[in-house]
mmCIF file of C-alpha atoms (C1' of nucleotides) in Angstrom:
data_model
loop_
_atom_site.group_PDB
_atom_site.id
_atom_site.type_symbol
_atom_site.label_atom_id
_atom_site.label_comp_id
_atom_site.label_asym_id
_atom_site.label_seq_id
_atom_site.Cartn_x
_atom_site.Cartn_y
_atom_site.Cartn_z
ATOM 1 C CA GLY A 1 138.172 71.984 254.861
ATOM 2 C CA ARG A 2 138.506 73.233 258.626
ATOM 3 C CA GLN A 3 135.414 71.771 259.827
ATOM 4 C CA ASP A 4 136.291 68.068 257.998
ATOM 5 C CA VAL A 5 139.833 68.141 260.077
ATOM 6 C CA SER A 6 138.045 69.001 262.954
ATOM 7 C CA GLU A 7 135.187 66.375 262.530
ATOM 8 C CA ALA A 8 137.449 63.599 261.247
ATOM 9 C CA SER A 9 140.268 64.217 264.049
ATOM 10 C CA GLY A 10 137.231 64.102 266.840
ATOM 11 C CA LEU A 11 135.976 61.010 265.468
ATOM 12 C CA VAL A 12 139.386 59.249 265.381
ATOM 13 C CA ASN A 13 140.475 60.817 269.046
ATOM 14 C CA ARG A 14 137.057 59.142 270.240
ATOM 15 C CA VAL A 15 137.454 55.595 268.340
ATOM 16 C CA VAL A 16 141.163 55.466 269.276
ATOM 17 C CA THR A 17 140.828 56.758 273.099
ATOM 18 C CA HIS A 18 138.217 54.066 273.676
ATOM 19 C CA LEU A 19 140.283 51.377 272.086
ATOM 20 C CA ILE A 20 143.468 52.263 274.173
ATOM 21 C CA GLN A 21 141.129 51.936 277.588
ATOM 22 C CA ALA A 22 139.531 48.686 276.379
ATOM 23 C CA VAL A 23 143.379 47.304 275.296
ATOM 24 C CA ARG A 24 144.576 48.736 278.723
ATOM 25 C CA GLY A 25 142.369 47.128 280.860
ATOM 26 C CA ARG A 26 141.507 43.897 278.794
ATOM 27 C CA ASP A 27 144.558 41.687 280.507
ATOM 28 C CA GLY A 28 147.626 42.266 281.639
ATOM 29 C CA SER A 29 149.418 42.080 278.389
ATOM 30 C CA PHE A 30 148.817 45.625 276.956
ATOM 31 C CA SER A 31 148.293 47.576 280.263
ATOM 32 C CA SER A 32 150.900 50.271 279.622
ATOM 33 C CA ILE A 33 150.407 51.015 276.480
ATOM 34 C CA GLU A 34 150.578 54.361 275.266
ATOM 35 C CA LYS A 35 149.322 56.220 271.803
ATOM 36 C CA LEU A 36 152.055 58.449 269.682
ATOM 37 C CA GLY A 37 150.707 60.260 266.897
ATOM 38 C CA ALA A 38 152.941 59.417 263.693
ATOM 39 C CA GLY A 39 152.851 60.009 259.701
ATOM 40 C CA SER A 40 151.627 62.561 257.681
ATOM 41 C CA TYR A 41 148.866 64.060 259.667
ATOM 42 C CA TYR A 42 150.683 64.640 262.649
ATOM 43 C CA GLU A 43 153.875 65.577 261.225
ATOM 44 C CA HIS A 44 151.639 68.324 259.295
ATOM 45 C CA VAL A 45 152.515 67.673 255.968
ATOM 46 C CA LYS A 46 149.386 65.920 255.077
ATOM 47 C CA ILE A 47 148.179 66.551 251.378
ATOM 48 C CA SER A 48 144.775 65.596 251.179
ATOM 49 C CA GLU A 49 141.353 65.619 252.963
ATOM 50 C CA PRO A 50 142.459 64.303 256.787
ATOM 51 C CA ASN A 51 140.835 60.914 255.817
ATOM 52 C CA GLU A 52 143.908 58.844 256.556
ATOM 53 C CA PHE A 53 145.471 58.481 260.261
ATOM 54 C CA ASP A 54 148.747 56.636 261.602
ATOM 55 C CA ILE A 55 148.551 55.852 265.220
ATOM 56 C CA MET A 56 151.477 53.926 266.981
ATOM 57 C CA LEU A 57 150.571 52.128 270.143
ATOM 58 C CA VAL A 58 153.682 51.847 272.144
ATOM 59 C CA MET A 59 154.436 49.005 274.571
ATOM 60 C CA PRO A 60 157.403 49.998 276.747
ATOM 61 C CA VAL A 61 159.291 47.220 277.750
ATOM 62 C CA THR A 62 162.695 46.349 279.513
ATOM 63 C CA ARG A 63 166.030 44.937 277.933
ATOM 64 C CA LEU A 64 165.741 43.253 274.937
ATOM 65 C CA GLN A 65 168.366 41.518 272.844
ATOM 66 C CA LEU A 66 168.423 42.478 269.107
ATOM 67 C CA ASP A 67 169.565 39.696 266.529
ATOM 68 C CA GLU A 68 169.912 40.689 263.076
ATOM 69 C CA CYS A 69 167.715 38.697 260.777
ATOM 70 C CA ASP A 70 169.332 39.448 257.546
ATOM 71 C CA ASP A 71 171.741 41.930 256.139
ATOM 72 C CA THR A 72 169.455 45.089 255.804
ATOM 73 C CA GLY A 73 170.198 46.068 259.639
ATOM 74 C CA ALA A 74 166.518 46.832 259.937
ATOM 75 C CA TYR A 75 164.906 43.509 260.574
ATOM 76 C CA TYR A 76 165.489 41.902 264.059
ATOM 77 C CA TYR A 77 164.639 38.914 266.053
ATOM 78 C CA LEU A 78 163.691 39.620 269.653
ATOM 79 C CA THR A 79 164.389 37.929 272.726
ATOM 80 C CA PHE A 80 164.365 39.182 276.687
ATOM 81 C CA LYS A 81 167.462 39.285 278.167
ATOM 82 C CA ARG A 82 167.828 37.719 281.682
ATOM 83 C CA ASN A 83 164.503 37.614 283.073
ATOM 84 C CA PRO A 84 162.702 40.783 282.898
ATOM 85 C CA LYS A 85 159.251 41.011 284.495
ATOM 86 C CA GLU A 86 157.580 40.924 281.218
ATOM 87 C CA LYS A 87 156.088 37.449 282.345
ATOM 88 C CA TYR A 88 152.836 38.890 280.926
ATOM 89 C CA LEU A 89 154.410 38.738 277.290
ATOM 90 C CA ASN A 90 155.164 35.060 277.719
ATOM 91 C CA ARG A 91 152.544 34.092 275.704
ATOM 92 C CA PHE A 92 153.714 36.096 272.904
ATOM 93 C CA LEU A 93 156.936 33.758 272.666
ATOM 94 C CA ASP A 94 157.414 31.415 270.136
ATOM 95 C CA GLU A 95 158.831 27.635 270.838
ATOM 96 C CA ASP A 96 162.544 29.242 270.733
ATOM 97 C CA GLY A 97 162.024 32.186 272.890
ATOM 98 C CA LYS A 98 161.367 34.696 270.501
ATOM 99 C CA LEU A 99 158.963 37.281 270.602
ATOM 100 C CA SER A 100 156.425 36.425 267.987
ATOM 101 C CA ALA A 101 155.498 39.759 266.255
ATOM 102 C CA PHE A 102 152.291 37.885 264.661
ATOM 103 C CA LYS A 103 151.060 36.525 267.835
ATOM 104 C CA MET A 104 151.474 39.789 269.373
ATOM 105 C CA LEU A 105 149.640 41.628 266.734
ATOM 106 C CA GLU A 106 146.857 38.937 266.739
ATOM 107 C CA GLY A 107 146.504 39.304 270.324
ATOM 108 C CA LEU A 108 145.973 43.154 269.961
ATOM 109 C CA ARG A 109 143.806 42.595 266.701
ATOM 110 C CA ARG A 110 141.618 40.029 268.554
ATOM 111 C CA ILE A 111 140.738 43.035 271.338
ATOM 112 C CA ILE A 112 140.231 45.606 269.006
ATOM 113 C CA LYS A 113 137.940 43.730 266.890
ATOM 114 C CA GLU A 114 135.704 42.904 269.782
ATOM 115 C CA GLU A 115 136.145 45.957 271.354
ATOM 116 C CA VAL A 116 134.956 48.198 267.779
ATOM 117 C CA LYS A 117 131.621 46.381 268.119
ATOM 118 C CA HIS A 118 130.880 48.346 271.603
ATOM 119 C CA ILE A 119 131.614 51.940 270.303
ATOM 120 C CA LYS A 120 128.292 53.750 270.076
ATOM 121 C CA ASP A 121 127.104 56.081 267.246
ATOM 122 C CA THR A 122 130.009 55.202 264.693
ATOM 123 C CA GLU A 123 130.381 52.466 262.507
ATOM 124 C CA VAL A 124 134.131 51.068 262.946
ATOM 125 C CA THR A 125 135.486 47.957 261.454
ATOM 126 C CA VAL A 126 138.458 45.990 261.252
ATOM 127 C CA LYS A 127 139.742 45.560 257.665
ATOM 128 C CA ARG A 128 141.120 42.213 256.824
ATOM 129 C CA LYS A 129 144.979 41.743 257.533
ATOM 130 C CA LYS A 130 147.198 42.073 254.900
ATOM 131 C CA PRO A 131 150.054 39.450 255.173
ATOM 132 C CA GLY A 132 153.177 40.869 256.543
ATOM 133 C CA SER A 133 151.989 44.412 257.459
ATOM 134 C CA PRO A 134 152.579 45.907 260.750
ATOM 135 C CA ALA A 135 149.195 47.554 260.772
ATOM 136 C CA ILE A 136 146.046 46.837 262.419
ATOM 137 C CA THR A 137 143.526 48.966 259.817
ATOM 138 C CA LEU A 138 140.332 50.427 261.257
ATOM 139 C CA GLN A 139 137.648 51.935 258.826
ATOM 140 C CA ILE A 140 135.287 54.650 260.598
ATOM 141 C CA ASN A 141 132.029 55.453 258.076
ATOM 142 C CA LYS A 142 131.832 59.005 258.009
ATOM 143 C CA PRO A 143 128.531 58.868 255.772
ATOM 144 C CA PRO A 144 130.047 61.092 252.881
ATOM 145 C CA ALA A 145 133.779 59.829 253.214
ATOM 146 C CA GLU A 146 135.456 57.073 254.987
ATOM 147 C CA ILE A 147 138.213 57.674 257.276
ATOM 148 C CA SER A 148 140.815 54.995 257.591
ATOM 149 C CA VAL A 149 143.014 54.599 260.734
ATOM 150 C CA ASP A 150 146.250 52.206 260.666
ATOM 151 C CA ILE A 151 147.319 51.075 264.092
ATOM 152 C CA ILE A 152 150.910 50.039 264.372
ATOM 153 C CA LEU A 153 152.244 47.866 267.521
ATOM 154 C CA ALA A 154 155.546 49.083 268.320
ATOM 155 C CA LEU A 155 157.500 48.187 271.299
ATOM 156 C CA GLU A 156 159.475 50.878 272.881
ATOM 157 C CA VAL A 157 162.959 49.801 274.532
ATOM 158 C CA GLN A 158 165.246 52.294 276.518
ATOM 159 C CA GLN A 159 168.564 51.000 275.257
ATOM 160 C CA SER A 160 171.097 52.007 272.940
ATOM 161 C CA TRP A 161 170.434 51.751 269.398
ATOM 162 C CA PRO A 162 171.941 48.914 267.326
ATOM 163 C CA PRO A 163 175.253 48.854 265.587
ATOM 164 C CA SER A 164 173.572 49.254 262.091
ATOM 165 C CA THR A 165 172.821 53.127 263.054
ATOM 166 C CA GLN A 166 176.206 53.878 263.811
ATOM 167 C CA ASP A 167 176.808 55.723 260.916
ATOM 168 C CA GLY A 168 173.293 56.734 259.900
ATOM 169 C CA LEU A 169 171.271 60.146 261.015
ATOM 170 C CA LYS A 170 174.299 62.709 259.623
ATOM 171 C CA ILE A 171 172.417 65.472 260.788
ATOM 172 C CA GLU A 172 175.822 67.398 262.694
ATOM 173 C CA CYS A 173 175.904 70.118 259.436
ATOM 174 C CA TRP A 174 172.254 70.749 259.909
ATOM 175 C CA LEU A 175 170.357 70.482 263.199
ATOM 176 C CA GLY A 176 174.006 69.678 265.057
ATOM 177 C CA ARG A 177 175.663 67.488 267.352
ATOM 178 C CA LYS A 178 173.846 67.807 270.656
ATOM 179 C CA VAL A 179 170.830 67.209 268.707
ATOM 180 C CA ARG A 180 172.296 63.973 266.984
ATOM 181 C CA ARG A 181 173.314 62.882 270.548
ATOM 182 C CA ASP A 182 170.128 63.644 272.099
ATOM 183 C CA PHE A 183 168.279 61.508 269.212
ATOM 184 C CA ARG A 184 170.285 58.751 270.045
ATOM 185 C CA TYR A 185 169.715 58.841 273.550
ATOM 186 C CA ARG A 186 165.969 58.559 272.817
ATOM 187 C CA PRO A 187 164.273 54.658 272.812
ATOM 188 C CA VAL A 188 164.434 52.124 269.993
ATOM 189 C CA TYR A 189 161.092 51.444 268.698
ATOM 190 C CA LEU A 190 160.476 48.046 266.975
ATOM 191 C CA VAL A 191 157.542 47.303 264.978
ATOM 192 C CA ALA A 192 155.629 44.205 264.131
ATOM 193 C CA LYS A 193 156.643 44.221 260.798
ATOM 194 C CA GLN A 194 157.263 41.032 258.873
ATOM 195 C CA ASN A 195 160.481 40.526 256.653
ATOM 196 C CA LYS A 196 159.388 39.267 253.220
ATOM 197 C CA LYS A 197 162.985 37.815 252.878
ATOM 198 C CA GLU A 198 162.893 35.879 255.951
ATOM 199 C CA LYS A 199 163.159 32.206 255.013
ATOM 200 C CA LEU A 200 160.672 30.746 257.089
ATOM 201 C CA LEU A 201 157.525 32.916 257.125
ATOM 202 C CA ARG A 202 156.806 32.571 260.544
ATOM 203 C CA GLY A 203 156.180 36.287 261.500
ATOM 204 C CA ASN A 204 158.495 36.661 264.643
ATOM 205 C CA THR A 205 160.151 39.625 262.685
ATOM 206 C CA TRP A 206 160.166 43.007 264.155
ATOM 207 C CA ARG A 207 161.806 46.296 262.220
ATOM 208 C CA LEU A 208 163.342 49.263 263.729
ATOM 209 C CA SER A 209 160.984 52.423 263.472
ATOM 210 C CA PHE A 210 162.049 55.881 263.791
ATOM 211 C CA SER A 211 158.766 57.521 263.146
ATOM 212 C CA HIS A 212 159.135 59.562 266.610
ATOM 213 C CA ILE A 213 162.549 61.266 265.362
ATOM 214 C CA GLU A 214 161.093 61.860 261.820
ATOM 215 C CA LYS A 215 158.453 63.770 263.556
ATOM 216 C CA ASP A 216 160.823 65.704 265.638
ATOM 217 C CA MET A 217 162.624 66.341 262.853
ATOM 218 C CA LEU A 218 159.968 67.682 260.773
ATOM 219 C CA ASN A 219 158.600 69.731 263.499
ATOM 220 C CA ASN A 220 161.513 70.911 264.414
ATOM 221 C CA HIS A 221 163.581 71.162 260.864
ATOM 222 C CA GLY A 222 165.867 74.516 260.964
ATOM 223 C CA SER A 223 169.307 74.860 261.280
ATOM 224 C CA ILE A 224 168.373 78.142 263.333
ATOM 225 C CA LYS A 225 166.081 77.454 266.023
ATOM 226 C CA THR A 226 163.564 80.080 265.027
ATOM 227 C CA CYS A 227 163.196 78.890 261.863
ATOM 228 C CA CYS A 228 159.306 79.151 260.817
ATOM 229 C CA GLU A 229 158.346 80.317 263.652
ATOM 230 C CA SER A 230 155.973 83.104 263.849
ATOM 231 C CA ASP A 231 158.817 85.769 264.547
ATOM 232 C CA GLY A 232 161.138 83.508 262.694
ATOM 233 C CA VAL A 233 162.243 83.490 259.140
ATOM 234 C CA LYS A 234 159.832 81.037 257.114
ATOM 235 C CA CYS A 235 161.708 78.539 254.788
ATOM 236 C CA CYS A 236 160.156 76.227 252.620
ATOM 237 C CA ARG A 237 161.678 72.587 253.645
ATOM 238 C CA LYS A 238 157.767 71.494 254.423
ATOM 239 C CA ASP A 239 156.135 72.700 251.287
ATOM 240 C CA CYS A 240 159.191 70.715 249.354
ATOM 241 C CA LEU A 241 158.247 67.463 250.871
ATOM 242 C CA LYS A 242 154.499 68.068 250.588
ATOM 243 C CA LEU A 243 154.989 68.989 246.455
ATOM 244 C CA LEU A 244 157.171 65.528 246.305
ATOM 245 C CA LYS A 245 154.674 63.592 248.160
ATOM 246 C CA TYR A 246 151.761 65.037 246.055
ATOM 247 C CA LEU A 247 153.568 64.330 242.855
ATOM 248 C CA LEU A 248 154.187 60.629 243.900
ATOM 249 C CA GLU A 249 150.851 59.937 244.922
ATOM 250 C CA ARG A 250 149.218 61.746 241.673
ATOM 251 C CA LEU A 251 151.794 59.614 239.576
ATOM 252 C CA LYS A 252 150.788 56.266 241.207
ATOM 253 C CA MET A 253 147.129 56.875 240.523
ATOM 254 C CA LYS A 254 148.124 57.120 237.315
ATOM 255 C CA HIS A 255 150.058 54.221 236.886
ATOM 256 C CA ALA A 256 149.317 52.127 239.683
ATOM 257 C CA LYS A 257 150.686 48.677 239.023
ATOM 258 C CA GLU A 258 154.249 50.194 237.687
ATOM 259 C CA LEU A 259 154.655 52.280 240.749
ATOM 260 C CA GLU A 260 153.244 49.689 243.683
ATOM 261 C CA LYS A 261 156.883 49.530 244.905
ATOM 262 C CA PHE A 262 157.113 53.481 246.068
ATOM 263 C CA CYS A 263 155.681 54.859 248.541
ATOM 264 C CA SER A 264 155.898 58.351 250.531
ATOM 265 C CA TYR A 265 158.658 56.732 252.961
ATOM 266 C CA HIS A 266 160.908 56.976 250.148
ATOM 267 C CA VAL A 267 159.928 60.702 249.256
ATOM 268 C CA LYS A 268 160.582 61.406 253.090
ATOM 269 C CA THR A 269 164.140 59.872 253.458
ATOM 270 C CA ALA A 270 164.741 61.679 250.007
ATOM 271 C CA PHE A 271 163.928 65.015 251.972
ATOM 272 C CA PHE A 272 166.010 64.039 254.838
ATOM 273 C CA HIS A 273 169.141 63.297 252.559
ATOM 274 C CA SER A 274 168.441 66.650 251.045
ATOM 275 C CA CYS A 275 168.425 68.737 254.346
ATOM 276 C CA VAL A 276 171.867 67.273 254.698
ATOM 277 C CA ALA A 277 172.997 68.209 251.542
ATOM 278 C CA TRP A 278 171.513 71.993 252.003
ATOM 279 C CA PRO A 279 171.961 71.939 255.677
ATOM 280 C CA SER A 280 171.477 75.956 255.845
ATOM 281 C CA ASP A 281 167.928 77.755 256.464
ATOM 282 C CA THR A 282 168.908 80.216 253.490
ATOM 283 C CA ASP A 283 169.202 77.457 251.130
ATOM 284 C CA TRP A 284 165.528 76.738 251.440
ATOM 285 C CA LYS A 285 164.308 80.469 251.569
ATOM 286 C CA TYR A 286 160.732 80.557 251.374
ATOM 287 C CA GLU A 287 160.589 82.893 247.998
ATOM 288 C CA ASN A 288 162.858 80.087 246.286
ATOM 289 C CA LEU A 289 160.354 77.391 246.801
ATOM 290 C CA GLU A 290 160.193 76.605 242.972
ATOM 291 C CA HIS A 291 164.268 76.376 243.028
ATOM 292 C CA CYS A 292 164.407 74.449 245.797
ATOM 293 C CA PHE A 293 162.015 71.892 244.995
ATOM 294 C CA GLN A 294 163.904 71.127 241.661
ATOM 295 C CA LYS A 295 167.119 70.917 243.546
ATOM 296 C CA TYR A 296 165.344 68.198 245.915
ATOM 297 C CA LEU A 297 163.595 66.310 242.457
ATOM 298 C CA GLU A 298 166.977 66.185 241.287
ATOM 299 C CA TYR A 299 168.369 64.628 244.113
ATOM 300 C CA PHE A 300 165.742 62.086 243.959
ATOM 301 C CA LEU A 301 166.218 61.352 240.455
ATOM 302 C CA HIS A 302 169.840 60.891 240.972
ATOM 303 C CA CYS A 303 168.417 58.084 243.432
ATOM 304 C CA LEU A 304 166.303 56.538 241.176
ATOM 305 C CA GLN A 305 169.061 56.309 238.440
ATOM 306 C CA ASP A 306 171.465 55.087 240.549
ATOM 307 C CA SER A 307 168.795 52.633 242.284
ATOM 308 C CA GLN A 308 170.526 53.578 245.676
ATOM 309 C CA LEU A 309 168.581 55.719 248.510
ATOM 310 C CA PRO A 310 170.157 54.391 251.926
ATOM 311 C CA HIS A 311 167.778 54.456 254.854
ATOM 312 C CA PHE A 312 168.148 57.596 256.669
ATOM 313 C CA PHE A 313 169.062 55.721 259.917
ATOM 314 C CA ILE A 314 170.632 52.403 258.527
ATOM 315 C CA PRO A 315 172.794 53.539 255.827
ATOM 316 C CA ARG A 316 173.410 50.199 254.449
ATOM 317 C CA TYR A 317 169.977 49.372 254.193
ATOM 318 C CA ASN A 318 169.190 50.557 250.185
ATOM 319 C CA LEU A 319 165.491 51.263 249.818
ATOM 320 C CA LEU A 320 165.794 51.196 245.940
ATOM 321 C CA SER A 321 166.819 47.785 245.416
ATOM 322 C CA LEU A 322 168.655 47.324 241.678
ATOM 323 C CA ASP A 323 166.472 44.324 241.682
ATOM 324 C CA ASP A 324 163.759 46.637 241.084
ATOM 325 C CA LYS A 325 165.834 48.960 238.517
ATOM 326 C CA ALA A 326 162.638 48.525 235.923
ATOM 327 C CA SER A 327 160.501 50.207 238.498
ATOM 328 C CA ASN A 328 163.495 52.809 239.342
ATOM 329 C CA ASP A 329 163.531 53.804 235.832
ATOM 330 C CA PHE A 330 160.047 54.004 234.825
ATOM 331 C CA LEU A 331 159.469 56.404 237.936
ATOM 332 C CA SER A 332 162.793 58.444 236.790
ATOM 333 C CA ARG A 333 161.117 58.580 233.453
ATOM 334 C CA GLN A 334 157.789 60.172 234.717
ATOM 335 C CA ILE A 335 159.351 62.599 236.929
ATOM 336 C CA ASN A 336 161.690 63.794 234.089
ATOM 337 C CA TYR A 337 158.545 64.423 231.857
ATOM 338 C CA GLN A 338 156.972 66.271 234.393
ATOM 339 C CA LEU A 339 159.919 68.468 235.425
ATOM 340 C CA ASN A 340 160.483 69.197 231.399
ATOM 341 C CA ASN A 341 156.852 70.070 230.946
ATOM 342 C CA GLY A 342 155.694 72.170 233.890
ATOM 343 C CA PHE A 343 154.320 69.576 235.865
ATOM 344 C CA PRO A 344 151.236 68.354 234.220
ATOM 345 C CA VAL A 345 150.048 66.535 236.626
ATOM 346 C CA PHE A 346 149.597 69.156 239.311
ATOM 347 C CA HIS A 347 147.130 70.700 236.976
ATOM 348 C CA GLN A 348 144.850 68.049 235.978
ATOM 349 C CA VAL A 349 142.332 67.004 238.575
ATOM 350 C "C1'" DT B 1 155.827 56.487 300.545
ATOM 351 C "C1'" DG B 2 155.825 56.200 295.493
ATOM 352 C "C1'" DG B 3 153.787 54.732 291.478
ATOM 353 C "C1'" DT B 4 149.189 55.545 288.748
ATOM 354 C "C1'" DG B 5 145.810 58.196 285.983
ATOM 355 C "C1'" DC B 6 142.651 61.863 285.318
ATOM 356 C "C1'" DT B 7 142.309 66.713 284.508
ATOM 357 C "C1'" DA B 8 143.791 71.770 283.683
ATOM 358 C "C1'" DT B 9 147.042 74.520 281.853
ATOM 359 C "C1'" DA B 10 150.351 76.214 278.433
ATOM 360 C "C1'" DC B 11 152.053 76.820 274.265
ATOM 361 C "C1'" DA B 12 153.366 75.096 269.225
ATOM 362 C "C1'" DA B 13 151.690 74.550 264.480
ATOM 363 C "C1'" DG B 14 149.017 75.843 260.976
ATOM 364 C "C1'" DC C 1 140.406 80.254 265.540
ATOM 365 C "C1'" DT C 2 141.604 74.980 265.905
ATOM 366 C "C1'" DT C 3 144.161 70.391 267.235
ATOM 367 C "C1'" DG C 4 148.207 68.360 269.459
ATOM 368 C "C1'" DT C 5 151.378 67.531 273.128
ATOM 369 C "C1'" DA C 6 153.829 68.067 277.130
ATOM 370 C "C1'" DT C 7 153.638 69.229 281.889
ATOM 371 C "C1'" DA C 8 152.293 70.037 286.860
ATOM 372 C "C1'" DG C 9 148.980 69.418 290.243
ATOM 373 C "C1'" DC C 10 145.818 66.342 292.306
ATOM 374 C "C1'" DA C 11 143.338 62.330 294.373
ATOM 375 C "C1'" DC C 12 143.810 57.522 295.187
ATOM 376 C "C1'" DC C 13 145.748 53.190 296.278
ATOM 377 C "C1'" DA C 14 148.799 49.225 297.579
#
DNA sequence: TGGTGCTATACAAG
DNA sequence: CTTGTATAGCACCA
C-alpha cells in the first residue's frame, strides 16, 4: 500500500544518497557520479510491491571512441580519444588501452561493500556478483520483507549516437520528428555489461543503454501533449504495458526454467513498437483497454512466432534469436492459451 | 570570476 | 496526499 511505498522509497533513498556521497568522496575516480532513477519504479509501471529499485550511477566522461565488438551494434569496446583529462580513470584501462567494464565495476563495488558497513539503523548487504551482470545488487533488510536495489554503473558521453542507432527510434509518426531529433541530441549511455558472445571473456565490453530515453517516452507517451494530464484525455498505454509485464511475470513464476530467457525488456520493447504501429492517442482510448491489450499482445505473439523482435533503438539487434526458437514457441503457446481462456493466471493468486 | 554543492521551490504523476 | 525531478538562488572556494 501507500505506507509501504513511502517506507521503502525513504529507506532506499537514504541508503543510496549515503553511498553516493561515499563514492564521490572516496578517491578521484568517481567524484562526479550522478544518480538516475531507472526501471519500473521510476517509470510508474511497477506492478507489485515496491521491493525492487534500479538506480543508475552516471559518470560523465568526455570523448569516447566506440568500437563495435560484434554484429549486434549494442556492445562496444571503449577507448579515450586523444588525451582527455580523464587521468583519474587510467587505473581502469586494460593493457591495450581499452576501458575495462570489469575493473571499473570492481572499483565501485569495493567502495560500496566497504561503505555499506557504515550505514546505521539499516541492514544492507551487497549480494554476490552474477557473472557478466552490470549490476551491483544491494539487499536491504526491512523485517517483514526485503528490498533489492540494483546499482548500474553507466558512462555518459555527450556525442552523437553510434551508426547502429541510425534507423532506430522510429517515433516520427507517434511523438514527432522534433522529439526524435531532441532525443538524439541527448547523451549516449554505456553500461558495464559484458557481452556473453565475446571470444575472450575479459569483461571489458560495454553496452548501449537508453534508459533515460525510455523513461522519458513512458512519462511523455502521448501523440498529443496533454495525453493523460489531469485536464487532458486519459489513455491506456501504460496499463497495457503493466498487464503484459504482469502476464509474463506470472508465467515466469509457473515456468521458470522454460521462460528464463525472457525479461520485462522484451515486453517493453514490444510495447514501444506497438506505440509506433498505433501512433494516435485515439488508438489507445482508456475505455478500449481490453481491445488495445489484445492488439499489443497479438503483436508480441507475432514477434515470438517469427523469432524477430528488433531492439527499439538498434534495429539490427534482434532480441529474440532463432537459436532460442524453442523458448519463443513455448512462450507463444502459453500466451495463446491464456488469451483463449480468459487469462486464468490473472485470477490465480 | 566561474565552478561546485546545498537548499528551497515548483510542478508532474499517481 | 505522496514522491521524484528540474531549476533557481545562495554561499563557498580556488
